[in-house]
mmCIF file of C-alpha atoms in Angstrom:
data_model
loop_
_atom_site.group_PDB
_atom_site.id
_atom_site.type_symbol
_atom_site.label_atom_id
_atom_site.label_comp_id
_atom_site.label_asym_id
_atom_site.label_seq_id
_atom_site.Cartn_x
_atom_site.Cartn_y
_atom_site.Cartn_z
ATOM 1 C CA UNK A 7 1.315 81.453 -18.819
ATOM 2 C CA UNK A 8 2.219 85.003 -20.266
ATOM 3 C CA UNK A 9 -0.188 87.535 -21.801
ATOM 4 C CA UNK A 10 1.429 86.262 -24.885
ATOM 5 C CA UNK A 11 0.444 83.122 -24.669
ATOM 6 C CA UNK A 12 -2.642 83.695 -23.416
ATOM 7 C CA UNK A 13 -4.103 85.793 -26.011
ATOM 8 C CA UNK A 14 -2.586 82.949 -28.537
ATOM 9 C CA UNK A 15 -4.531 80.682 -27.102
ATOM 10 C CA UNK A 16 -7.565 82.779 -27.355
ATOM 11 C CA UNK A 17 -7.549 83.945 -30.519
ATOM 12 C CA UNK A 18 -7.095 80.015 -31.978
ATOM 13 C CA UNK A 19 -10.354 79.073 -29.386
ATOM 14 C CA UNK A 20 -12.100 82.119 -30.887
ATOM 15 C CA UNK A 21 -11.196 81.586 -34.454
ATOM 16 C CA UNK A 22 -12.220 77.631 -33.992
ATOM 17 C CA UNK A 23 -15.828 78.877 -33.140
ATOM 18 C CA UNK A 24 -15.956 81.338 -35.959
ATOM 19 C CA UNK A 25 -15.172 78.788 -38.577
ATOM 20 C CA UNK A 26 -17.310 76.151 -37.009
ATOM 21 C CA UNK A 27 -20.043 78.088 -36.856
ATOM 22 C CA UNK A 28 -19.165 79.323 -40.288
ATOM 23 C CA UNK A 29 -20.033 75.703 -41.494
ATOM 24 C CA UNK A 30 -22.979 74.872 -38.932
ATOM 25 C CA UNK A 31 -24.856 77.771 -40.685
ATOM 26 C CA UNK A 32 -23.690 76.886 -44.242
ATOM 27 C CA UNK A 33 -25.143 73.333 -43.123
ATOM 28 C CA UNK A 34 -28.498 74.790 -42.142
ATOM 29 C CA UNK A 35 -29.129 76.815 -44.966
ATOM 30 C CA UNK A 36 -28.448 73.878 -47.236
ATOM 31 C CA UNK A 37 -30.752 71.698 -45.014
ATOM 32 C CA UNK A 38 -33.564 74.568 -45.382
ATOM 33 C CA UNK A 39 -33.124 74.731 -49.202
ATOM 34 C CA UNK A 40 -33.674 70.783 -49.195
ATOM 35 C CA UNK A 41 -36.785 71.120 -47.332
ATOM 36 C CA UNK A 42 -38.576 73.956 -49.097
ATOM 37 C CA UNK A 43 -37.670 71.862 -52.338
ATOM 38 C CA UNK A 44 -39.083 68.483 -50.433
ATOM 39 C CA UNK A 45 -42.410 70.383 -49.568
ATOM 40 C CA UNK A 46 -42.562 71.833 -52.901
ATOM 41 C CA UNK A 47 -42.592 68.266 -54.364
ATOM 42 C CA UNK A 48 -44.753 66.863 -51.625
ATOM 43 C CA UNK A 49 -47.736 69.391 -52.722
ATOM 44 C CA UNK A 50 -46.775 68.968 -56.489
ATOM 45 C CA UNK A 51 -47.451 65.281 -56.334
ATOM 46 C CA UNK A 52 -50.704 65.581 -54.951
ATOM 47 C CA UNK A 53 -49.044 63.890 -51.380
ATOM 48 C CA UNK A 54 -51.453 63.135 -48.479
ATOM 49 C CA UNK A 55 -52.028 65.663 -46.022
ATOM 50 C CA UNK A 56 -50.513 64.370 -43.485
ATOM 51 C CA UNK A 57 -47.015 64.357 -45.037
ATOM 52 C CA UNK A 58 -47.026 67.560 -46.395
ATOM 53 C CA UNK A 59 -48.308 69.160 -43.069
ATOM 54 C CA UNK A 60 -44.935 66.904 -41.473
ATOM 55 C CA UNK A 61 -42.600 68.433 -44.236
ATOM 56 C CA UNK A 62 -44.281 71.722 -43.229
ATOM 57 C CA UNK A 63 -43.016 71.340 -39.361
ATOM 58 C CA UNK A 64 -39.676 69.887 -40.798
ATOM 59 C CA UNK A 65 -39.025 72.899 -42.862
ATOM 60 C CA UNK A 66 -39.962 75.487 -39.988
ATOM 61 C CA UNK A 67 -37.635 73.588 -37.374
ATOM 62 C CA UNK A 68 -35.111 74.136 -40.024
ATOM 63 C CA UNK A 69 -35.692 77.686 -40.674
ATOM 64 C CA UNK A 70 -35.918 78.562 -36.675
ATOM 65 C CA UNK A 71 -32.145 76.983 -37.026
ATOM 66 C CA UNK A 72 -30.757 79.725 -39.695
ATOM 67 C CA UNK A 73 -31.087 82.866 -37.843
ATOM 68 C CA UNK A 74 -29.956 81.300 -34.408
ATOM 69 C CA UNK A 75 -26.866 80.147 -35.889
ATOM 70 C CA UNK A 76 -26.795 83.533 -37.287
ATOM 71 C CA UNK A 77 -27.087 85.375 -33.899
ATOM 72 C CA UNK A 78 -24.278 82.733 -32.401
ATOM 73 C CA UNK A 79 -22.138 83.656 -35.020
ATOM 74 C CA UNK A 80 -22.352 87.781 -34.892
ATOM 75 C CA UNK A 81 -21.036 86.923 -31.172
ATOM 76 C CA UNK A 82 -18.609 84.951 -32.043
ATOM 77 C CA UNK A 83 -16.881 87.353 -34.776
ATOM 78 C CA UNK A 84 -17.461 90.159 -32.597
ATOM 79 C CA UNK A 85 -15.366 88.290 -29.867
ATOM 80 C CA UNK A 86 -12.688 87.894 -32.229
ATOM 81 C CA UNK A 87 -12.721 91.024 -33.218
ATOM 82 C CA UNK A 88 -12.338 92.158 -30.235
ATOM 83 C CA UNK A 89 -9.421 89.975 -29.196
ATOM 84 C CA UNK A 90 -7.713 91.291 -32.390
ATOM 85 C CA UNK A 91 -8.196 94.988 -31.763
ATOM 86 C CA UNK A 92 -6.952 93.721 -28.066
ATOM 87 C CA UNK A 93 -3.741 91.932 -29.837
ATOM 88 C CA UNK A 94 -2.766 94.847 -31.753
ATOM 89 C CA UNK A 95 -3.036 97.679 -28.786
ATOM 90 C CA UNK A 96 -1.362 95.257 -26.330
ATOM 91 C CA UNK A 97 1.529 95.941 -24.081
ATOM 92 C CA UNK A 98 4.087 94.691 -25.068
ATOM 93 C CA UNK A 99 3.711 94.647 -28.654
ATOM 94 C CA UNK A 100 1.746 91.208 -29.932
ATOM 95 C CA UNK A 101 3.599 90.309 -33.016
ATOM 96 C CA UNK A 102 1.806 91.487 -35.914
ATOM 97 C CA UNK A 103 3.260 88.274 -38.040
ATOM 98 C CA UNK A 104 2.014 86.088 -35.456
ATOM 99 C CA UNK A 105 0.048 82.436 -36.684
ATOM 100 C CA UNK A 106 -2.238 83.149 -34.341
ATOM 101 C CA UNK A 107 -3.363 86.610 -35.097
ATOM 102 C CA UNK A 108 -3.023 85.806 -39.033
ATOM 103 C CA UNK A 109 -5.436 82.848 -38.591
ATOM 104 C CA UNK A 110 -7.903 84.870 -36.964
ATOM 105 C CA UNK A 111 -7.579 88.038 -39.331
ATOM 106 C CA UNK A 112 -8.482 85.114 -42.089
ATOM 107 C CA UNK A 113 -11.273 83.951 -40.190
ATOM 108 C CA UNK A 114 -12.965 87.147 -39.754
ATOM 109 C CA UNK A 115 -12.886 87.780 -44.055
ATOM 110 C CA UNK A 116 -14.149 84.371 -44.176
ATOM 111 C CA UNK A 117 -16.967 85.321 -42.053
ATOM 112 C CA UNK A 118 -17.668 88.469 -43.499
ATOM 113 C CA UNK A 119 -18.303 86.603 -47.149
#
């Protein structure tokens, strides 16, 4: 396999773990919001102890999620990054126009929204 190649087939592994983990943290967000608002309703109905204090332990397992995905993620684009700082400085030339490269250029603006 060439250096070509290789790096091609880096930057689409790399760029498939950014935008996966650009969902898997959307998802846990969304799954904390839920939870706060389930809790919130729990101790607005009056709800039994019990339930409330197992919403409670719900919502924290969710929120321990958020900034582990987070942490994953900062890796993940800065391994990209990487590779396309490597892709642009390589030897012979990488093409610039490559699908590749452009994918993972996108990828890192989608993870930096």
């Amino acid at each position: 396999m060439s250096d070509t190649q290789a790096l091609q087939k880096q930057l689409r592994i790399k760029s498939g773990v950014v935008e996966r983990l650009i969902k898997e943290l959307t998802v846990y967000r969304k799954e904390e919001e839920a939870e706060v608002k389930r809790v919130e309703k729990l101790k607005a109905e009056g709800a039994e102890g019990a339930d409330i204090r197992q919403a409670e332990a719900v919502l924290k397992e969710a929120q321990k999620m958020v900034p582990d995905a987070q942490t994953r993620m900062s890796a993940a684009v800065q391994e990209l990054r990487d590779l396309v700082s490597l892709a642009k400085d390589s030897e012979p030339p990488f093409p610039q126009d490559d699908e590749m490269l452009l994918k993972a250029k996108e990828t890192l603006e989608k993870a930096e929204l």
